[in-house]
Structures are given as C-alpha cells and as structure tokens.
Short mmCIF file of C-alpha atoms in Angstrom, two decimals:
data_model
loop_
_atom_site.label_atom_id
_atom_site.label_comp_id
_atom_site.label_asym_id
_atom_site.label_seq_id
_atom_site.Cartn_x
_atom_site.Cartn_y
_atom_site.Cartn_z
CA MET A 1 0.00 0.00 0.00
CA ARG A 2 1.16 3.60 -0.62
CA SER A 3 1.45 4.57 3.07
CA ARG A 4 3.89 4.40 5.92
CA PRO A 5 4.25 4.46 9.71
CA LEU A 6 6.55 7.46 10.16
CA THR A 7 8.63 6.07 13.02
CA ARG A 8 9.71 3.06 10.98
CA LEU A 9 10.57 5.23 7.99
CA LEU A 10 12.56 7.66 10.15
CA THR A 11 14.55 4.81 11.65
CA ALA A 12 15.33 3.54 8.17
CA ILE A 13 16.47 6.97 7.03
CA LEU A 14 18.70 7.47 10.05
CA CYS A 15 20.25 4.06 9.47
CA ALA A 16 20.91 4.96 5.87
CA VAL A 17 22.74 8.18 6.72
CA GLY A 18 24.70 6.62 9.57
CA MET A 19 23.08 8.37 12.51
CA LEU A 20 22.15 5.30 14.54
CA GLY A 21 25.60 3.82 15.01
CA VAL A 22 27.17 0.79 13.38
CA ALA A 23 25.21 -1.74 11.39
CA GLY A 24 23.40 -4.24 13.55
CA LEU A 25 22.72 -1.75 16.36
CA SER A 26 19.66 0.37 17.07
CA GLY A 27 17.53 -1.45 14.52
CA CYS A 28 19.92 -0.98 11.60
CA SER A 29 20.77 -3.81 9.22
CA GLU A 30 23.84 -4.76 7.26
CA THR A 31 21.71 -6.06 4.41
CA GLY A 32 22.52 -4.22 1.21
CA ALA A 33 21.47 -4.24 -2.41
CA SER A 34 23.52 -5.88 -5.11
CA SER A 35 24.85 -2.58 -6.49
CA ALA A 36 28.40 -3.92 -6.62
CA SER A 37 27.36 -6.71 -9.01
CA GLY A 38 25.66 -6.63 -12.36
CA LYS A 39 22.19 -7.07 -10.89
CA ILE A 40 19.87 -4.22 -9.96
CA THR A 41 17.07 -4.67 -7.43
CA ILE A 42 13.81 -2.75 -7.91
CA GLY A 43 11.04 -2.68 -5.34
CA PHE A 44 7.35 -2.20 -6.11
CA SER A 45 4.00 -2.79 -4.44
CA ALA A 46 0.23 -2.63 -4.89
CA TRP A 47 -0.59 0.32 -7.13
CA PRO A 48 -1.86 0.14 -10.72
CA GLY A 49 0.89 2.37 -12.06
CA TRP A 50 3.66 0.09 -10.85
CA ASN A 51 2.45 -3.23 -12.22
CA VAL A 52 4.15 -2.43 -15.52
CA TRP A 53 7.34 -3.82 -13.95
CA GLN A 54 5.71 -7.24 -13.62
CA VAL A 55 4.90 -7.24 -17.32
CA ALA A 56 8.49 -6.23 -18.13
CA GLN A 57 9.83 -9.14 -16.13
CA GLU A 58 7.48 -11.77 -17.52
CA GLN A 59 8.12 -10.67 -21.11
CA GLY A 60 11.90 -10.66 -20.73
CA LEU A 61 12.23 -6.97 -21.57
CA PHE A 62 14.86 -6.17 -18.95
CA ALA A 63 17.23 -8.70 -20.49
CA ARG A 64 16.48 -7.33 -23.93
CA ASN A 65 17.81 -3.98 -22.73
CA GLY A 66 20.97 -5.50 -21.30
CA VAL A 67 20.12 -5.20 -17.60
CA GLU A 68 19.78 -7.91 -14.98
CA VAL A 69 16.92 -6.95 -12.68
CA GLU A 70 15.57 -8.60 -9.59
CA LEU A 71 12.05 -7.38 -8.92
CA LYS A 72 11.12 -7.37 -5.25
CA TRP A 73 7.42 -7.27 -4.45
CA PHE A 74 6.39 -5.77 -1.12
CA ASP A 75 3.01 -6.68 0.32
CA VAL A 76 3.42 -3.65 2.59
CA TYR A 77 4.45 -0.48 0.79
CA THR A 78 6.11 0.82 3.95
CA ASP A 79 8.65 -1.98 3.75
CA SER A 80 9.71 -0.89 0.26
CA LEU A 81 10.43 2.63 1.51
CA ASN A 82 12.51 1.25 4.36
CA ALA A 83 14.36 -1.07 1.98
CA LEU A 84 15.38 1.82 -0.28
CA ALA A 85 16.30 4.08 2.65
CA THR A 86 18.57 1.42 4.16
CA GLY A 87 20.09 0.37 0.84
CA ALA A 88 18.54 -3.10 0.81
CA ILE A 89 17.29 -2.39 -2.72
CA ASP A 90 18.68 -0.14 -5.45
CA ALA A 91 15.46 1.50 -6.57
CA ASN A 92 11.80 1.69 -5.70
CA SER A 93 8.52 2.88 -7.14
CA GLN A 94 7.08 5.38 -4.65
CA THR A 95 5.17 8.63 -4.32
CA LEU A 96 6.67 12.10 -4.45
CA ASN A 97 5.55 12.77 -0.87
CA ASP A 98 7.37 9.71 0.45
CA THR A 99 10.53 10.56 -1.47
CA LEU A 100 10.50 14.07 -0.03
CA MET A 101 10.02 12.64 3.45
CA SER A 102 13.09 10.45 3.01
CA VAL A 103 15.16 13.29 1.57
CA SER A 104 14.17 15.61 4.41
CA GLY A 105 15.59 13.01 6.79
CA GLY A 106 18.91 12.89 4.96
CA ALA A 107 18.49 10.06 2.45
CA LYS A 108 20.23 10.52 -0.88
CA GLN A 109 17.73 9.61 -3.58
CA THR A 110 17.16 10.58 -7.21
CA ILE A 111 13.94 10.53 -9.23
CA VAL A 112 14.67 9.33 -12.78
CA LEU A 113 11.23 8.48 -14.16
CA VAL A 114 7.60 9.46 -13.67
CA ASN A 115 5.59 6.24 -13.64
CA ASP A 116 2.20 7.91 -13.45
CA ASN A 117 -0.11 10.45 -11.93
CA SER A 118 -3.06 9.42 -9.82
CA THR A 119 -6.10 10.69 -11.71
CA GLY A 120 -8.90 9.20 -9.64
CA ASN A 121 -7.57 6.06 -7.95
CA ASP A 122 -6.99 7.96 -4.71
CA LYS A 123 -10.38 8.72 -3.18
CA ILE A 124 -12.18 10.12 -0.17
CA ILE A 125 -15.12 7.75 0.26
CA ALA A 126 -18.07 8.54 2.51
CA ARG A 127 -21.05 6.67 3.89
CA GLU A 128 -24.63 7.03 2.73
CA GLY A 129 -26.05 10.46 3.52
CA ILE A 130 -22.79 12.34 2.98
CA THR A 131 -22.96 13.86 -0.47
CA GLY A 132 -19.99 16.22 -0.48
CA VAL A 133 -16.82 17.21 1.35
CA ALA A 134 -18.62 20.00 3.21
CA ASP A 135 -20.76 17.32 4.88
CA LEU A 136 -17.65 15.93 6.60
CA LYS A 137 -17.76 18.70 9.20
CA GLY A 138 -17.88 17.04 12.62
CA LYS A 139 -17.61 13.54 11.09
CA LYS A 140 -15.09 10.75 11.72
CA VAL A 141 -12.66 10.38 8.83
CA ALA A 142 -10.08 7.57 8.86
CA VAL A 143 -6.83 8.07 6.96
CA GLU A 144 -3.18 7.22 7.42
CA GLN A 145 -1.40 10.39 8.49
CA GLY A 146 1.33 11.63 6.21
CA THR A 147 0.17 9.66 3.19
CA VAL A 148 -0.92 10.99 -0.16
CA ASP A 149 -4.52 10.31 0.84
CA HIS A 150 -4.10 12.50 3.93
CA TYR A 151 -2.76 15.13 1.54
CA LEU A 152 -5.76 14.62 -0.76
CA LEU A 153 -8.11 14.99 2.20
CA LEU A 154 -6.56 18.32 3.19
CA LEU A 155 -6.77 19.59 -0.40
CA ALA A 156 -10.44 18.61 -0.58
CA LEU A 157 -11.23 20.18 2.79
CA ALA A 158 -9.55 23.44 1.78
CA GLU A 159 -11.59 23.57 -1.40
CA ALA A 160 -14.73 23.18 0.75
CA LYS A 161 -13.45 25.98 3.03
CA LEU A 162 -12.80 23.55 5.89
CA THR A 163 -9.65 22.45 7.70
CA GLU A 164 -8.58 19.30 9.49
CA LYS A 165 -9.83 20.88 12.72
CA ASP A 166 -13.39 20.77 11.35
CA ILE A 167 -13.42 16.96 11.25
CA GLU A 168 -12.58 14.18 13.68
CA LEU A 169 -9.48 12.66 12.10
CA VAL A 170 -9.03 8.98 12.94
CA PRO A 171 -5.39 8.06 12.14
CA MET A 172 -5.07 4.45 11.00
CA ALA A 173 -3.03 2.40 8.53
CA THR A 174 -4.80 2.34 5.17
CA ASP A 175 -5.93 -1.28 5.31
CA ALA A 176 -7.24 -0.82 8.86
CA ALA A 177 -8.93 2.45 7.89
CA VAL A 178 -10.78 0.76 5.05
CA ALA A 179 -11.81 -2.10 7.35
CA ALA A 180 -13.12 0.42 9.89
CA PHE A 181 -15.12 2.19 7.21
CA ALA A 182 -16.51 -1.04 5.80
CA GLY A 183 -17.51 -2.02 9.34
CA GLY A 184 -19.38 1.23 9.94
CA LYS A 185 -16.98 2.56 12.59
CA VAL A 186 -16.14 5.78 10.74
CA ASP A 187 -18.04 8.07 8.40
CA ALA A 188 -15.44 8.38 5.66
CA VAL A 189 -12.04 7.08 4.61
CA GLY A 190 -9.12 8.16 2.47
CA ALA A 191 -7.73 5.26 0.41
CA PHE A 192 -6.18 4.23 -2.90
CA ALA A 193 -6.77 1.41 -5.39
CA PRO A 194 -7.14 -1.50 -4.88
CA PHE A 195 -8.36 -0.69 -1.32
CA THR A 196 -10.99 1.67 -2.73
CA THR A 197 -12.79 -1.36 -4.18
CA THR A 198 -13.30 -2.74 -0.67
CA ALA A 199 -14.41 0.60 0.73
CA LEU A 200 -17.01 1.10 -2.00
CA GLU A 201 -18.59 -2.25 -1.16
CA ARG A 202 -20.21 -0.58 1.88
CA PRO A 203 -23.85 -0.11 0.89
CA GLY A 204 -24.65 3.47 -0.08
CA SER A 205 -21.03 4.61 -0.03
CA ARG A 206 -19.65 6.95 -2.67
CA ALA A 207 -16.51 8.86 -3.55
CA ILE A 208 -16.93 12.53 -2.61
CA ALA A 209 -13.44 13.62 -3.74
CA THR A 210 -10.77 12.01 -5.90
CA SER A 211 -7.30 12.78 -7.17
CA ALA A 212 -8.85 13.53 -10.57
CA GLU A 213 -9.96 16.87 -9.12
CA PHE A 214 -6.38 17.85 -8.23
CA PRO A 215 -4.28 17.27 -11.35
CA GLY A 216 -0.63 16.51 -10.71
CA ALA A 217 -0.96 16.44 -6.92
CA ILE A 218 -0.05 12.74 -6.59
CA PRO A 219 2.77 11.72 -8.93
CA ASP A 220 4.49 8.34 -8.61
CA HIS A 221 8.09 7.73 -9.57
CA LEU A 222 10.98 5.35 -10.01
CA VAL A 223 13.50 6.47 -7.39
CA PHE A 224 17.11 5.27 -7.25
CA LYS A 225 19.74 5.56 -4.59
CA ALA A 226 21.76 8.57 -5.68
CA ASP A 227 25.04 6.64 -5.75
CA VAL A 228 23.62 4.11 -8.22
CA VAL A 229 22.65 6.93 -10.58
CA ARG A 230 26.12 8.40 -10.22
CA ASP A 231 28.12 5.18 -10.53
CA ARG A 232 25.99 3.02 -12.85
CA PRO A 233 24.18 5.33 -15.26
CA GLN A 234 24.17 2.71 -18.03
CA VAL A 235 22.14 0.37 -15.82
CA VAL A 236 19.67 3.13 -14.91
CA GLN A 237 19.30 3.93 -18.61
CA GLY A 238 18.57 0.29 -19.40
CA VAL A 239 15.83 0.19 -16.76
CA VAL A 240 14.23 3.42 -18.03
CA ASN A 241 14.39 2.17 -21.63
CA THR A 242 12.69 -1.04 -20.49
CA TRP A 243 9.82 0.92 -18.95
CA PHE A 244 8.89 2.58 -22.21
CA GLN A 245 9.34 -0.60 -24.25
CA THR A 246 7.00 -2.32 -21.82
CA LEU A 247 4.39 0.40 -22.28
CA ALA A 248 4.58 -0.22 -26.02
CA TRP A 249 4.15 -3.98 -25.47
CA ILE A 250 1.13 -3.38 -23.22
CA LYS A 251 -0.47 -1.19 -25.88
CA GLU A 252 -0.17 -4.00 -28.42
CA ASN A 253 -1.12 -6.81 -26.02
CA ARG A 254 -3.71 -5.23 -23.74
CA ASP A 255 -5.59 -8.35 -22.67
CA GLY A 256 -2.47 -10.30 -21.83
CA ALA A 257 -0.99 -7.36 -19.93
CA VAL A 258 -4.13 -6.76 -17.88
CA GLY A 259 -4.17 -10.43 -16.93
CA ILE A 260 -0.59 -10.21 -15.67
CA MET A 261 -1.21 -7.00 -13.73
CA ALA A 262 -4.49 -8.11 -12.19
CA LYS A 263 -2.90 -11.34 -10.98
CA ARG A 264 0.00 -9.43 -9.43
CA ASN A 265 -2.46 -7.24 -7.47
CA GLY A 266 -4.69 -10.11 -6.47
CA VAL A 267 -7.85 -8.72 -8.09
CA THR A 268 -10.06 -9.83 -10.94
CA VAL A 269 -9.47 -8.66 -14.48
CA GLU A 270 -12.82 -6.86 -14.34
CA ASP A 271 -11.85 -4.95 -11.18
CA TYR A 272 -8.46 -4.09 -12.60
CA LYS A 273 -10.00 -2.58 -15.71
CA THR A 274 -11.92 -0.13 -13.51
CA TYR A 275 -8.58 1.36 -12.41
CA ASP A 276 -7.56 2.39 -15.93
CA SER A 277 -8.85 5.97 -15.93
CA GLY A 278 -7.73 6.54 -12.35
CA THR A 279 -4.05 6.10 -13.11
CA THR A 280 -2.47 8.00 -15.99
CA ILE A 281 0.72 6.29 -17.12
CA PHE A 282 3.16 8.91 -18.40
CA THR A 283 4.57 8.89 -21.91
CA ARG A 284 8.15 9.94 -22.59
CA GLN A 285 7.00 13.43 -23.59
CA GLN A 286 4.86 13.76 -20.45
CA ASN A 287 7.94 12.79 -18.46
CA ILE A 288 10.02 15.47 -20.14
CA ASP A 289 7.29 18.06 -19.57
CA ALA A 290 6.98 17.09 -15.90
CA PHE A 291 10.72 17.32 -15.29
CA THR A 292 10.87 20.76 -16.91
CA PRO A 293 10.79 23.46 -14.18
CA GLY A 294 7.60 25.48 -14.05
CA THR A 295 4.82 26.88 -11.92
CA THR A 296 1.80 24.79 -12.93
CA PRO A 297 0.51 21.46 -11.57
CA GLN A 298 2.18 19.46 -14.36
CA HIS A 299 5.67 20.46 -13.18
CA LEU A 300 7.40 18.31 -10.58
CA ASN A 301 9.31 21.16 -8.98
CA HIS A 302 6.02 22.97 -8.35
CA GLN A 303 4.32 19.91 -6.87
CA ALA A 304 7.41 19.19 -4.77
CA ARG A 305 7.22 22.63 -3.17
CA LEU A 306 3.54 22.13 -2.37
CA ALA A 307 4.14 18.65 -0.94
CA ALA A 308 7.11 19.90 1.10
CA ASP A 309 4.91 22.62 2.60
CA PHE A 310 2.38 19.93 3.54
CA LEU A 311 5.02 17.80 5.26
CA THR A 312 6.49 20.67 7.25
CA SER A 313 3.19 22.38 8.10
CA THR A 314 1.76 19.14 9.50
CA GLY A 315 4.93 18.45 11.47
CA LEU A 316 5.65 15.26 9.58
CA ALA A 317 9.02 16.62 8.51
CA LYS A 318 11.13 18.87 10.70
CA ASN A 319 13.18 20.20 7.82
CA ALA A 320 12.19 21.12 4.30
CA PRO A 321 13.72 18.65 1.84
CA ASN A 322 16.56 19.86 -0.33
CA LEU A 323 15.31 19.66 -3.92
CA ASP A 324 18.72 20.27 -5.48
CA GLY A 325 19.57 17.32 -7.73
CA LEU A 326 16.41 15.41 -6.79
CA PHE A 327 15.03 15.36 -10.33
CA ASN A 328 17.18 13.87 -13.09
CA ASP A 329 15.66 13.94 -16.57
CA THR A 330 18.81 12.70 -18.31
CA PHE A 331 17.51 9.18 -18.72
CA VAL A 332 14.03 9.89 -20.11
CA LYS A 333 15.56 12.33 -22.58
CA ALA A 334 17.98 9.64 -23.77
CA VAL A 335 15.26 7.04 -24.41
CA PRO A 336 15.21 6.15 -28.15
CA GLU A 337 12.13 7.61 -29.84
#
C-alpha cells in the first residue's frame, strides 16, 4: 500500500545516513542491495501504475535492454520505503511525498522516471447520507497520516473551506482504515486502489473527492539511490528504456498485460479494468514536460514545493527537503524515440 508508519521510515532513514551507530545496532541492518554486481534490485507494491514492472519481467524486456533486474514485491508499501532508505534495494517505485520525506531526513535519492499520476484512484469515500466534502464537518474520517490520501483529504477540505480541525481525524493504517469504514466505525475514509474497491462495497457509499480533481498532486516515480545513478548510469538507462518498451508492449497486447497485472495485485481482471482511468501512465513526452521546471501542476518542482509545505506544516518533517539534484531527466531524454 502507498502509506507508511513514520517512526519506521525515520529509523530507516537514520540508518541509511549513519546516525544510529554501526550496522546491527539500534535497529539498523547490514543487508545491502547488489549494487556492486551486475544485478539491480527494484522494489514495487500494490498500485496500478507500478504493475508495468511485472509485465516487463514476464516478457523478458529487462534482459532485452541489457540489464539484470531482480524485482522485489512488497506486500506492505512501507517496507519498500525502508528497503530503499537502508540500501537493501537499489530502486523503488514510490510517491513524491514519500521521497520528499526520506530526503528531508537525509536520504540521498534521485527521481529518474515518472511512472504515473493518480487521476482518480486515490479517493475520499463517505457513507450514505454524505454527499460532499462540506458534509464531513464534525464527522469521523479515517486516513493514514502523512500519506498521499491524507494530503488529498486536506486539499479537498480546503476547497470546501474547511480544515482538518473541522473533522474528527481517525489516524489508521490504510488497510485498517478501510476495514473500519466497511464495518461502519467511521463516516469516511481516504484510500487508494485497490483498497478503494473494498471501501465502496459498503452499501450506499460513494466517492466525494478524488485525485482527478487535483491534477498533478499525486505523482508516482521510479526512485534510485543517488550513488547508483552516479556510478551506474548505463544500468539506470537500461531500466528506463525497459519501462517505455513495456508500455509499447502493453499497448499492443492489452488483454495479456491486464491479466498479468491483475494477478499481481490479487484482483479480478474486471476490477483491474476499472482502475484504468484513475491512473495516468506517463509517456516519454509527459515525463520530459513534468521534469521541466515550471509553476503549474504538471511540473514536478512545483508539486514538490507544495508537498514539502504539507510535510512541514503538519509536522511530519522537521526540515524542508533539499530539492537540489532530486530530479534527473537525463535518462528519459535519452530514451530512443
């Protein structure tokens, strides 16, 4: 899931930057990724925009681009963030907010590819009788604090001229929050696909706000350890090339690709097809446009500033993340057209 308990992530970040003593003490691990060998390890988890990697692996497209990749699936998204922060993997698919959180804690990470933007698959879902965000005033809303769905909730509340103080926020991990909503214990929930499918099974429930209403607010990326980008650029290029070749294969083999991706996420093909419009996979040109500095929602530097303000204003990050060198568009620009 695209969420994280902050204490675990902070511990991972401190381990990665050497602030918790030698490996093996204070919860740190000596486990490292295979960056010294020819293999690259990429983490990913349950989100429609990241299942492209599964297709790439099953169709042998990494090898075709001259890179040896070990895909590591994480049932719990949090664990993938910790794995990248501690160096247990070389790269991970994760949200902009989570990358900024890691960077603000001292982790050295580089975004090399925009996988997608959430365009509806993150939702605020409410019980019967609540028809809009304004109706959340005084109601119990479950969401995992610090996640993109918490961010979405605050954006939706602001648009309705409300703040977090106007609701009763119930902080819970995303899967627990959805279970609480389905069980009638809270009035609304913030969640992402595929958990939204479960939440919407509550009779009378409906989405009262989605990421489609806030273009560009929730981008998802391929993030590498900065030293891998520096020391092994040819491997990073091979991975990025593979991504776009896989998108081309999916376009030509839609049914087969959907079957692979649905199986990886543990949902039916029919359910998976409902996620299509809610996740916009970025083309090479959309990547280039997003990496280009600007002041509109399509530009990553603009969204990063907004997300950084969210993290610091909510107290989730003590220091604003340093954005210098965070975005590297070298690899998407070098992809053969």
